């Protein structure tokens, strides 16, 4: 598209009777470039193992026979399998699924946010939160973190008490910084939100990559009816293309989401894919250990280059210490390596790839920084 074209398309957009709170916003747009080494969207870069591909293919073929009918609106088998996978005494009644955890978060804001309501989160955090807030006409309140991007229980709870949001969105491990929150933060936030019946959502998209000893907020669910933990099959399960996210919460939370979901929102093909994958989760999760090893290699490699990587409980590493982060981003791209410039000066974020991709990244970075 030429500059003239984009100008005219912007003018055409501005001429539409768009809702005021959507005017001037940019859509989610992580670059999808054709590069040799794509490490910019925190996907699992390991392909789906052949035996899982086979199982998914057979399951989808079976589902195809009855595609003339609407799918099971309650995705009963899938909720059962997800509960079994998560453990923690959860049952199908505690589970809900949608097309990616993005849709889960959208449904949560549709049910518990909306016009006249607010959602509090703590940037830098997942870039979709403000967009999901805008899309559901929920006021987005940007909380504050420490200078090192940390969030303490006392600070988080004080901000919750001050803003009294209808929904608090905690991201753990946090994207883009990669570090998990201590459960003391979740507990303190829940307690503060209890004073005004606020919902607390912990986005655990990257939970399976956590360092040993990091505990999931799933352990806090008993006795906390307004706590929600969201997960996804996009990362550890290597199924970003299948679009399958889910949550665990008290059964009444899933009842609330039944009020806002579209009828039959989870296609028979999605259900068949996820059900087959969950029967092989042990094979799928084998790569998680390899990815964690590559992640740790990146942390060590970055330190050797004199850079400052954050502690990572995820499949990516956020690092600082760059004089001109955008120039480094461009230099890496010239070497065929795409990482993410998250807009924080001096910092970049890189996804842990396969061993070869990780080597390509570390080698390219050394060259770009002239530190070979
Ligand atoms: N939460 C976080 C923190 C993420 O980083 C992402 C994807 N990058 C998502 C949720 C959404 O993932 P999906 O919709 O693929 O489940």
mmCIF file of C-alpha atoms and ligand atoms in Angstrom:
data_model
loop_
_atom_site.group_PDB
_atom_site.id
_atom_site.type_symbol
_atom_site.label_atom_id
_atom_site.label_comp_id
_atom_site.label_asym_id
_atom_site.label_seq_id
_atom_site.Cartn_x
_atom_site.Cartn_y
_atom_site.Cartn_z
ATOM 1 C CA UNK A 1 0.000 0.000 0.000
ATOM 2 C CA UNK A 2 1.460 3.415 -0.904
ATOM 3 C CA UNK A 3 1.478 6.338 1.515
ATOM 4 C CA UNK A 4 -1.326 7.937 -0.525
ATOM 5 C CA UNK A 5 -3.416 4.778 -0.328
ATOM 6 C CA UNK A 6 -2.920 4.461 3.412
ATOM 7 C CA UNK A 7 -3.757 8.116 3.879
ATOM 8 C CA UNK A 8 -6.985 7.707 1.957
ATOM 9 C CA UNK A 9 -7.890 4.497 3.792
ATOM 10 C CA UNK A 10 -7.328 6.321 7.089
ATOM 11 C CA UNK A 11 -9.545 9.133 5.875
ATOM 12 C CA UNK A 12 -12.184 6.621 4.803
ATOM 13 C CA UNK A 13 -12.009 4.981 8.235
ATOM 14 C CA UNK A 14 -12.320 8.356 9.955
ATOM 15 C CA UNK A 15 -15.441 9.078 7.886
ATOM 16 C CA UNK A 16 -17.221 6.007 9.293
ATOM 17 C CA UNK A 17 -19.489 6.360 12.328
ATOM 18 C CA UNK A 18 -16.947 4.445 14.442
ATOM 19 C CA UNK A 19 -17.378 4.368 18.226
ATOM 20 C CA UNK A 20 -15.450 7.304 19.704
ATOM 21 C CA UNK A 21 -13.243 5.127 21.907
ATOM 22 C CA UNK A 22 -11.975 3.219 18.844
ATOM 23 C CA UNK A 23 -10.931 6.325 16.908
ATOM 24 C CA UNK A 24 -7.177 6.644 16.434
ATOM 25 C CA UNK A 25 -6.382 3.129 17.698
ATOM 26 C CA UNK A 26 -4.032 0.802 15.819
ATOM 27 C CA UNK A 27 -4.972 -2.852 15.423
ATOM 28 C CA UNK A 28 -2.810 -5.635 16.900
ATOM 29 C CA UNK A 29 -0.052 -6.020 14.352
ATOM 30 C CA UNK A 30 3.025 -8.016 15.276
ATOM 31 C CA UNK A 31 4.907 -8.204 11.952
ATOM 32 C CA UNK A 32 4.337 -11.473 10.054
ATOM 33 C CA UNK A 33 7.445 -11.282 7.860
ATOM 34 C CA UNK A 34 8.914 -14.027 5.744
ATOM 35 C CA UNK A 35 12.224 -14.504 7.571
ATOM 36 C CA UNK A 36 14.459 -17.498 8.192
ATOM 37 C CA UNK A 37 14.284 -17.206 11.979
ATOM 38 C CA UNK A 38 11.002 -15.802 13.376
ATOM 39 C CA UNK A 39 11.355 -15.258 17.118
ATOM 40 C CA UNK A 40 8.936 -12.375 17.606
ATOM 41 C CA UNK A 41 5.544 -13.751 18.667
ATOM 42 C CA UNK A 42 6.437 -16.277 21.376
ATOM 43 C CA UNK A 43 5.138 -19.209 19.406
ATOM 44 C CA UNK A 44 6.466 -22.690 20.009
ATOM 45 C CA UNK A 45 8.838 -22.931 17.058
ATOM 46 C CA UNK A 46 8.982 -26.735 17.224
ATOM 47 C CA UNK A 47 6.649 -28.292 14.664
ATOM 48 C CA UNK A 48 3.837 -30.520 15.927
ATOM 49 C CA UNK A 49 5.301 -34.068 16.368
ATOM 50 C CA UNK A 50 4.249 -36.520 13.578
ATOM 51 C CA UNK A 51 2.254 -38.813 15.881
ATOM 52 C CA UNK A 52 0.207 -35.853 17.113
ATOM 53 C CA UNK A 53 -0.336 -34.650 13.531
ATOM 54 C CA UNK A 54 -1.667 -38.121 12.744
ATOM 55 C CA UNK A 55 -3.991 -38.158 15.745
ATOM 56 C CA UNK A 56 -5.324 -34.669 14.932
ATOM 57 C CA UNK A 57 -5.854 -35.610 11.279
ATOM 58 C CA UNK A 58 -7.854 -38.719 12.222
ATOM 59 C CA UNK A 59 -9.913 -36.822 14.789
ATOM 60 C CA UNK A 60 -10.699 -33.967 12.365
ATOM 61 C CA UNK A 61 -11.600 -36.476 9.617
ATOM 62 C CA UNK A 62 -14.126 -38.067 11.968
ATOM 63 C CA UNK A 63 -15.564 -34.661 12.880
ATOM 64 C CA UNK A 64 -15.824 -33.738 9.182
ATOM 65 C CA UNK A 65 -18.530 -36.366 8.640
ATOM 66 C CA UNK A 66 -20.958 -34.477 10.876
ATOM 67 C CA UNK A 67 -20.018 -30.911 9.923
ATOM 68 C CA UNK A 68 -23.571 -30.522 8.595
ATOM 69 C CA UNK A 69 -24.584 -30.232 12.280
ATOM 70 C CA UNK A 70 -23.629 -27.548 14.786
ATOM 71 C CA UNK A 71 -20.925 -28.702 17.202
ATOM 72 C CA UNK A 72 -21.443 -29.600 20.866
ATOM 73 C CA UNK A 73 -22.157 -26.119 22.224
ATOM 74 C CA UNK A 74 -20.850 -27.152 25.630
ATOM 75 C CA UNK A 75 -17.661 -28.867 24.284
ATOM 76 C CA UNK A 76 -18.172 -31.382 27.087
ATOM 77 C CA UNK A 77 -15.400 -33.797 26.151
ATOM 78 C CA UNK A 78 -12.897 -30.976 25.784
ATOM 79 C CA UNK A 79 -13.750 -29.449 29.170
ATOM 80 C CA UNK A 80 -13.286 -32.865 30.756
ATOM 81 C CA UNK A 81 -9.915 -33.383 29.090
ATOM 82 C CA UNK A 82 -8.713 -29.893 30.017
ATOM 83 C CA UNK A 83 -9.698 -30.469 33.657
ATOM 84 C CA UNK A 84 -7.786 -33.762 33.668
ATOM 85 C CA UNK A 85 -4.745 -32.059 32.186
ATOM 86 C CA UNK A 86 -4.752 -29.235 34.756
ATOM 87 C CA UNK A 87 -5.375 -31.435 37.811
ATOM 88 C CA UNK A 88 -5.669 -29.458 41.075
ATOM 89 C CA UNK A 89 -9.011 -31.183 41.777
ATOM 90 C CA UNK A 90 -10.706 -29.300 38.919
ATOM 91 C CA UNK A 91 -13.645 -30.789 37.025
ATOM 92 C CA UNK A 92 -15.345 -30.019 33.696
ATOM 93 C CA UNK A 93 -17.648 -27.532 35.481
ATOM 94 C CA UNK A 94 -14.617 -25.369 36.292
ATOM 95 C CA UNK A 95 -13.423 -25.236 32.691
ATOM 96 C CA UNK A 96 -14.291 -23.007 29.758
ATOM 97 C CA UNK A 97 -12.667 -22.712 26.337
ATOM 98 C CA UNK A 98 -12.694 -20.369 23.346
ATOM 99 C CA UNK A 99 -10.788 -19.481 20.194
ATOM 100 C CA UNK A 100 -7.503 -18.571 21.856
ATOM 101 C CA UNK A 101 -7.091 -17.067 25.295
ATOM 102 C CA UNK A 102 -7.596 -13.711 23.576
ATOM 103 C CA UNK A 103 -11.253 -14.667 23.095
ATOM 104 C CA UNK A 104 -11.415 -15.908 26.691
ATOM 105 C CA UNK A 105 -10.175 -12.500 27.889
ATOM 106 C CA UNK A 106 -12.623 -10.740 25.588
ATOM 107 C CA UNK A 107 -15.523 -12.790 26.954
ATOM 108 C CA UNK A 108 -14.414 -12.003 30.521
ATOM 109 C CA UNK A 109 -14.456 -8.291 29.738
ATOM 110 C CA UNK A 110 -17.811 -8.613 27.954
ATOM 111 C CA UNK A 111 -19.282 -10.239 31.059
ATOM 112 C CA UNK A 112 -17.545 -8.328 33.861
ATOM 113 C CA UNK A 113 -16.341 -5.115 32.160
ATOM 114 C CA UNK A 114 -18.171 -3.016 29.583
ATOM 115 C CA UNK A 115 -19.463 0.569 29.451
ATOM 116 C CA UNK A 116 -19.096 2.414 32.771
ATOM 117 C CA UNK A 117 -16.704 -0.252 34.093
ATOM 118 C CA UNK A 118 -12.919 -0.492 34.291
ATOM 119 C CA UNK A 119 -10.079 -2.978 34.028
ATOM 120 C CA UNK A 120 -6.724 -2.486 35.760
ATOM 121 C CA UNK A 121 -3.497 -3.970 34.489
ATOM 122 C CA UNK A 122 0.199 -3.275 35.029
ATOM 123 C CA UNK A 123 2.185 -2.231 31.922
ATOM 124 C CA UNK A 124 4.493 -3.156 30.427
ATOM 125 C CA UNK A 125 2.249 -6.151 29.950
ATOM 126 C CA UNK A 126 0.438 -7.979 27.149
ATOM 127 C CA UNK A 127 -0.311 -5.439 24.432
ATOM 128 C CA UNK A 128 -3.794 -6.838 23.731
ATOM 129 C CA UNK A 129 -5.206 -5.850 27.148
ATOM 130 C CA UNK A 130 -5.891 -2.194 26.233
ATOM 131 C CA UNK A 131 -7.270 -3.246 22.836
ATOM 132 C CA UNK A 132 -9.617 -5.804 24.421
ATOM 133 C CA UNK A 133 -10.691 -3.098 26.842
ATOM 134 C CA UNK A 134 -11.389 -0.697 23.967
ATOM 135 C CA UNK A 135 -13.276 -3.348 22.002
ATOM 136 C CA UNK A 136 -15.577 -4.026 24.947
ATOM 137 C CA UNK A 137 -15.800 -0.324 25.887
ATOM 138 C CA UNK A 138 -14.196 -0.980 29.256
ATOM 139 C CA UNK A 139 -12.040 1.856 30.676
ATOM 140 C CA UNK A 140 -8.402 0.717 30.803
ATOM 141 C CA UNK A 141 -6.446 1.779 33.884
ATOM 142 C CA UNK A 142 -2.675 1.457 33.565
ATOM 143 C CA UNK A 143 -1.164 0.565 36.924
ATOM 144 C CA UNK A 144 2.470 1.062 37.829
ATOM 145 C CA UNK A 145 5.416 -1.235 38.347
ATOM 146 C CA UNK A 146 8.825 -0.662 39.907
ATOM 147 C CA UNK A 147 11.655 0.685 37.777
ATOM 148 C CA UNK A 148 12.891 -2.882 37.267
ATOM 149 C CA UNK A 149 9.359 -3.806 36.068
ATOM 150 C CA UNK A 150 8.658 -5.769 39.257
ATOM 151 C CA UNK A 151 5.287 -5.694 41.023
ATOM 152 C CA UNK A 152 5.098 -6.211 44.768
ATOM 153 C CA UNK A 153 2.062 -7.444 46.677
ATOM 154 C CA UNK A 154 1.824 -4.203 48.666
ATOM 155 C CA UNK A 155 2.023 -1.957 45.593
ATOM 156 C CA UNK A 156 -0.427 -4.015 43.527
ATOM 157 C CA UNK A 157 -2.974 -4.226 46.360
ATOM 158 C CA UNK A 158 -2.710 -0.482 47.076
ATOM 159 C CA UNK A 159 -3.366 0.314 43.394
ATOM 160 C CA UNK A 160 -6.361 -2.035 43.326
ATOM 161 C CA UNK A 161 -7.804 -0.340 46.438
ATOM 162 C CA UNK A 162 -7.192 3.083 44.901
ATOM 163 C CA UNK A 163 -8.760 2.432 41.472
ATOM 164 C CA UNK A 164 -11.454 -0.098 42.498
ATOM 165 C CA UNK A 165 -11.552 -1.711 39.021
ATOM 166 C CA UNK A 166 -14.256 -4.203 38.089
ATOM 167 C CA UNK A 167 -11.582 -6.493 36.674
ATOM 168 C CA UNK A 168 -7.869 -6.815 37.486
ATOM 169 C CA UNK A 169 -5.723 -8.462 34.817
ATOM 170 C CA UNK A 170 -2.469 -9.963 36.107
ATOM 171 C CA UNK A 171 -0.133 -11.543 33.582
ATOM 172 C CA UNK A 172 2.077 -14.266 35.038
ATOM 173 C CA UNK A 173 4.604 -14.991 33.631
ATOM 174 C CA UNK A 174 4.346 -11.453 32.338
ATOM 175 C CA UNK A 175 4.624 -10.641 28.659
ATOM 176 C CA UNK A 176 6.960 -8.940 27.654
ATOM 177 C CA UNK A 177 9.190 -9.197 30.736
ATOM 178 C CA UNK A 178 8.886 -12.996 31.139
ATOM 179 C CA UNK A 179 8.906 -13.102 34.938
ATOM 180 C CA UNK A 180 6.182 -14.836 36.980
ATOM 181 C CA UNK A 181 4.429 -13.099 39.871
ATOM 182 C CA UNK A 182 4.723 -14.481 43.360
ATOM 183 C CA UNK A 183 1.404 -15.897 44.571
ATOM 184 C CA UNK A 184 1.574 -13.368 47.401
ATOM 185 C CA UNK A 185 0.791 -10.717 44.759
ATOM 186 C CA UNK A 186 -2.269 -12.624 43.507
ATOM 187 C CA UNK A 187 -3.470 -13.227 47.072
ATOM 188 C CA UNK A 188 -3.041 -9.568 48.044
ATOM 189 C CA UNK A 189 -4.773 -8.342 44.884
ATOM 190 C CA UNK A 190 -7.673 -10.753 45.433
ATOM 191 C CA UNK A 191 -8.058 -9.628 49.026
ATOM 192 C CA UNK A 192 -8.030 -5.945 48.010
ATOM 193 C CA UNK A 193 -10.571 -6.586 45.205
ATOM 194 C CA UNK A 194 -12.826 -8.557 47.575
ATOM 195 C CA UNK A 195 -13.715 -5.273 49.296
ATOM 196 C CA UNK A 196 -15.707 -4.213 46.210
ATOM 197 C CA UNK A 197 -16.425 -7.596 44.543
ATOM 198 C CA UNK A 198 -13.831 -7.171 41.783
ATOM 199 C CA UNK A 199 -12.868 -10.045 39.491
ATOM 200 C CA UNK A 200 -9.189 -11.050 39.389
ATOM 201 C CA UNK A 201 -7.887 -12.708 36.232
ATOM 202 C CA UNK A 202 -4.432 -14.291 36.114
ATOM 203 C CA UNK A 203 -3.269 -14.817 32.526
ATOM 204 C CA UNK A 204 -0.972 -17.849 32.667
ATOM 205 C CA UNK A 205 -0.420 -18.277 28.916
ATOM 206 C CA UNK A 206 3.201 -19.309 29.524
ATOM 207 C CA UNK A 207 2.787 -21.261 32.780
ATOM 208 C CA UNK A 208 4.258 -24.531 31.476
ATOM 209 C CA UNK A 209 7.640 -22.867 30.910
ATOM 210 C CA UNK A 210 8.017 -21.651 34.508
ATOM 211 C CA UNK A 211 11.233 -22.187 36.435
ATOM 212 C CA UNK A 212 11.228 -24.967 39.046
ATOM 213 C CA UNK A 213 9.421 -23.879 42.205
ATOM 214 C CA UNK A 214 7.158 -21.289 40.523
ATOM 215 C CA UNK A 215 3.577 -21.976 41.634
ATOM 216 C CA UNK A 216 0.473 -21.549 39.515
ATOM 217 C CA UNK A 217 -2.498 -19.433 40.637
ATOM 218 C CA UNK A 218 -4.572 -22.589 40.030
ATOM 219 C CA UNK A 219 -3.574 -23.536 43.587
ATOM 220 C CA UNK A 220 -5.444 -20.446 44.844
ATOM 221 C CA UNK A 221 -8.804 -21.223 43.197
ATOM 222 C CA UNK A 222 -10.481 -23.088 46.090
ATOM 223 C CA UNK A 223 -12.520 -20.617 48.130
ATOM 224 C CA UNK A 224 -11.943 -17.720 45.695
ATOM 225 C CA UNK A 225 -15.076 -17.481 43.488
ATOM 226 C CA UNK A 226 -13.936 -14.314 41.732
ATOM 227 C CA UNK A 227 -10.508 -15.633 40.729
ATOM 228 C CA UNK A 228 -9.978 -16.778 37.126
ATOM 229 C CA UNK A 229 -6.882 -18.430 35.671
ATOM 230 C CA UNK A 230 -6.531 -18.361 31.884
ATOM 231 C CA UNK A 231 -4.328 -20.697 29.863
ATOM 232 C CA UNK A 232 -3.737 -21.484 26.198
ATOM 233 C CA UNK A 233 -2.733 -24.331 23.894
ATOM 234 C CA UNK A 234 -0.872 -21.787 21.710
ATOM 235 C CA UNK A 235 2.453 -21.957 23.519
ATOM 236 C CA UNK A 236 3.509 -25.137 25.366
ATOM 237 C CA UNK A 237 1.185 -27.295 23.220
ATOM 238 C CA UNK A 238 2.563 -25.851 19.957
ATOM 239 C CA UNK A 239 -0.967 -25.219 18.678
ATOM 240 C CA UNK A 240 -1.105 -21.458 18.059
ATOM 241 C CA UNK A 241 -2.707 -22.123 14.675
ATOM 242 C CA UNK A 242 -5.536 -24.138 16.227
ATOM 243 C CA UNK A 243 -6.736 -21.158 18.344
ATOM 244 C CA UNK A 244 -7.631 -22.825 21.617
ATOM 245 C CA UNK A 245 -7.541 -20.973 24.924
ATOM 246 C CA UNK A 246 -9.233 -21.899 28.179
ATOM 247 C CA UNK A 247 -9.800 -20.902 31.785
ATOM 248 C CA UNK A 248 -10.330 -22.468 35.183
ATOM 249 C CA UNK A 249 -12.649 -20.797 37.692
ATOM 250 C CA UNK A 250 -15.702 -21.378 39.844
ATOM 251 C CA UNK A 251 -18.606 -22.890 37.820
ATOM 252 C CA UNK A 252 -20.654 -19.675 38.119
ATOM 253 C CA UNK A 253 -17.929 -17.813 36.184
ATOM 254 C CA UNK A 254 -18.420 -20.166 33.244
ATOM 255 C CA UNK A 255 -22.184 -19.569 33.552
ATOM 256 C CA UNK A 256 -21.517 -15.840 33.216
ATOM 257 C CA UNK A 257 -19.543 -16.448 30.031
ATOM 258 C CA UNK A 258 -22.397 -18.509 28.556
ATOM 259 C CA UNK A 259 -24.320 -15.228 28.491
ATOM 260 C CA UNK A 260 -21.838 -13.516 26.169
ATOM 261 C CA UNK A 261 -20.366 -16.285 24.025
ATOM 262 C CA UNK A 262 -21.659 -16.658 20.491
ATOM 263 C CA UNK A 263 -23.700 -19.813 19.902
ATOM 264 C CA UNK A 264 -21.388 -22.699 18.955
ATOM 265 C CA UNK A 265 -18.311 -20.458 19.196
ATOM 266 C CA UNK A 266 -15.931 -23.430 19.325
ATOM 267 C CA UNK A 267 -16.066 -25.241 15.990
ATOM 268 C CA UNK A 268 -16.224 -29.022 15.718
ATOM 269 C CA UNK A 269 -12.818 -28.845 13.980
ATOM 270 C CA UNK A 270 -11.285 -26.911 16.908
ATOM 271 C CA UNK A 271 -12.779 -29.336 19.424
ATOM 272 C CA UNK A 272 -11.571 -32.379 17.481
ATOM 273 C CA UNK A 273 -8.084 -30.877 17.183
ATOM 274 C CA UNK A 274 -7.781 -30.010 20.867
ATOM 275 C CA UNK A 275 -9.241 -33.324 22.049
ATOM 276 C CA UNK A 276 -6.734 -35.262 19.948
ATOM 277 C CA UNK A 277 -3.828 -33.087 21.092
ATOM 278 C CA UNK A 278 -4.785 -33.498 24.754
ATOM 279 C CA UNK A 279 -4.617 -37.271 24.400
ATOM 280 C CA UNK A 280 -0.935 -36.784 23.510
ATOM 281 C CA UNK A 281 -0.024 -33.972 25.855
ATOM 282 C CA UNK A 282 2.974 -35.862 27.190
ATOM 283 C CA UNK A 283 4.524 -35.964 23.691
ATOM 284 C CA UNK A 284 3.672 -32.320 23.024
ATOM 285 C CA UNK A 285 5.123 -31.180 26.321
ATOM 286 C CA UNK A 286 8.416 -33.011 25.718
ATOM 287 C CA UNK A 287 9.566 -30.023 23.680
ATOM 288 C CA UNK A 288 8.892 -27.701 26.609
ATOM 289 C CA UNK A 289 12.035 -28.973 28.347
ATOM 290 C CA UNK A 290 14.085 -28.325 25.213
ATOM 291 C CA UNK A 291 12.651 -24.814 24.871
ATOM 292 C CA UNK A 292 13.440 -24.072 28.525
ATOM 293 C CA UNK A 293 17.023 -25.196 27.888
ATOM 294 C CA UNK A 294 17.248 -22.828 24.883
ATOM 295 C CA UNK A 295 15.728 -20.041 26.987
ATOM 296 C CA UNK A 296 18.389 -20.562 29.628
ATOM 297 C CA UNK A 297 21.063 -20.602 26.894
ATOM 298 C CA UNK A 298 19.785 -17.218 25.703
ATOM 299 C CA UNK A 299 19.944 -15.790 29.234
ATOM 300 C CA UNK A 300 23.542 -16.998 29.642
ATOM 301 C CA UNK A 301 24.517 -15.811 26.141
ATOM 302 C CA UNK A 302 23.051 -12.351 26.722
ATOM 303 C CA UNK A 303 24.874 -12.013 30.035
ATOM 304 C CA UNK A 304 28.126 -12.978 28.300
ATOM 305 C CA UNK A 305 27.493 -10.110 25.876
ATOM 306 C CA UNK A 306 27.192 -7.717 28.813
ATOM 307 C CA UNK A 307 23.419 -7.338 28.422
ATOM 308 C CA UNK A 308 20.792 -7.634 31.175
ATOM 309 C CA UNK A 309 18.167 -10.330 30.619
ATOM 310 C CA UNK A 310 15.189 -10.447 33.017
ATOM 311 C CA UNK A 311 14.450 -13.653 34.903
ATOM 312 C CA UNK A 312 12.327 -15.736 32.531
ATOM 313 C CA UNK A 313 9.587 -18.193 33.512
ATOM 314 C CA UNK A 314 8.448 -18.273 29.898
ATOM 315 C CA UNK A 315 9.556 -19.254 26.402
ATOM 316 C CA UNK A 316 11.029 -15.815 25.709
ATOM 317 C CA UNK A 317 13.613 -13.478 27.155
ATOM 318 C CA UNK A 318 13.308 -9.731 27.681
ATOM 319 C CA UNK A 319 16.652 -7.991 27.822
ATOM 320 C CA UNK A 320 18.032 -4.521 28.349
ATOM 321 C CA UNK A 321 21.417 -2.852 28.117
ATOM 322 C CA UNK A 322 21.187 -1.858 24.437
ATOM 323 C CA UNK A 323 22.160 1.687 23.400
ATOM 324 C CA UNK A 324 19.922 1.742 20.342
ATOM 325 C CA UNK A 325 17.479 -1.142 20.567
ATOM 326 C CA UNK A 326 15.729 -0.326 17.312
ATOM 327 C CA UNK A 327 19.021 -0.331 15.388
ATOM 328 C CA UNK A 328 19.828 -3.731 16.920
ATOM 329 C CA UNK A 329 16.340 -4.986 15.950
ATOM 330 C CA UNK A 330 17.005 -3.851 12.365
ATOM 331 C CA UNK A 331 20.510 -5.351 12.362
ATOM 332 C CA UNK A 332 19.132 -8.713 13.491
ATOM 333 C CA UNK A 333 16.501 -8.582 10.754
ATOM 334 C CA UNK A 334 19.252 -8.023 8.186
ATOM 335 C CA UNK A 335 20.713 -11.315 9.470
ATOM 336 C CA UNK A 336 17.327 -13.004 8.926
ATOM 337 C CA UNK A 337 16.388 -12.998 12.628
ATOM 338 C CA UNK A 338 13.103 -11.342 13.629
ATOM 339 C CA UNK A 339 12.729 -10.449 17.315
ATOM 340 C CA UNK A 340 10.244 -8.100 19.008
ATOM 341 C CA UNK A 341 10.780 -4.427 19.664
ATOM 342 C CA UNK A 342 8.198 -3.899 22.392
ATOM 343 C CA UNK A 343 8.723 -0.137 22.387
ATOM 344 C CA UNK A 344 10.723 0.044 25.615
ATOM 345 C CA UNK A 345 13.938 1.977 24.928
ATOM 346 C CA UNK A 346 17.106 -0.090 25.322
ATOM 347 C CA UNK A 347 15.191 -3.380 25.405
ATOM 348 C CA UNK A 348 14.159 -6.188 23.061
ATOM 349 C CA UNK A 349 12.291 -9.481 23.474
ATOM 350 C CA UNK A 350 13.271 -12.744 21.843
ATOM 351 C CA UNK A 351 11.423 -16.060 21.733
ATOM 352 C CA UNK A 352 13.398 -19.201 22.574
ATOM 353 C CA UNK A 353 13.418 -21.259 19.398
ATOM 354 C CA UNK A 354 14.901 -24.575 18.420
ATOM 355 C CA UNK A 355 18.588 -25.098 19.171
ATOM 356 C CA UNK A 356 19.520 -23.973 15.618
ATOM 357 C CA UNK A 357 17.314 -20.858 15.800
ATOM 358 C CA UNK A 358 18.726 -19.936 19.183
ATOM 359 C CA UNK A 359 22.261 -20.308 17.840
ATOM 360 C CA UNK A 360 21.328 -18.147 14.821
ATOM 361 C CA UNK A 361 20.000 -15.439 17.147
ATOM 362 C CA UNK A 362 23.022 -15.435 19.472
ATOM 363 C CA UNK A 363 25.476 -15.455 16.546
ATOM 364 C CA UNK A 364 23.640 -12.634 14.749
ATOM 365 C CA UNK A 365 23.425 -10.550 17.924
ATOM 366 C CA UNK A 366 27.158 -10.929 18.550
ATOM 367 C CA UNK A 367 27.828 -9.683 15.021
ATOM 368 C CA UNK A 368 25.349 -6.819 15.222
ATOM 369 C CA UNK A 369 26.916 -5.660 18.488
ATOM 370 C CA UNK A 370 30.413 -6.162 16.990
ATOM 371 C CA UNK A 371 31.332 -8.304 19.955
ATOM 372 C CA UNK A 372 32.537 -11.394 18.105
HETATM 373 N N1 LIG B 1 -1.839 -13.850 26.956
HETATM 374 C C1 LIG B 1 -0.559 -13.563 26.740
HETATM 375 C C2 LIG B 1 0.260 -13.051 27.872
HETATM 376 C C3 LIG B 1 0.007 -13.715 25.464
HETATM 377 O O1 LIG B 1 1.277 -13.399 25.261
HETATM 378 C C4 LIG B 1 -0.810 -14.182 24.411
HETATM 379 C C5 LIG B 1 -0.305 -14.386 23.002
HETATM 380 N N2 LIG B 1 0.846 -13.830 22.637
HETATM 381 C C6 LIG B 1 -2.143 -14.471 24.697
HETATM 382 C C7 LIG B 1 -2.632 -14.302 25.981
HETATM 383 C C8 LIG B 1 -3.102 -14.920 23.643
HETATM 384 O O2 LIG B 1 -2.785 -16.114 23.092
HETATM 385 P P1 LIG B 1 -3.862 -17.027 22.343
HETATM 386 O O3 LIG B 1 -5.028 -16.159 21.960
HETATM 387 O O4 LIG B 1 -3.111 -17.558 21.183
HETATM 388 O O5 LIG B 1 -4.251 -18.066 23.331
#
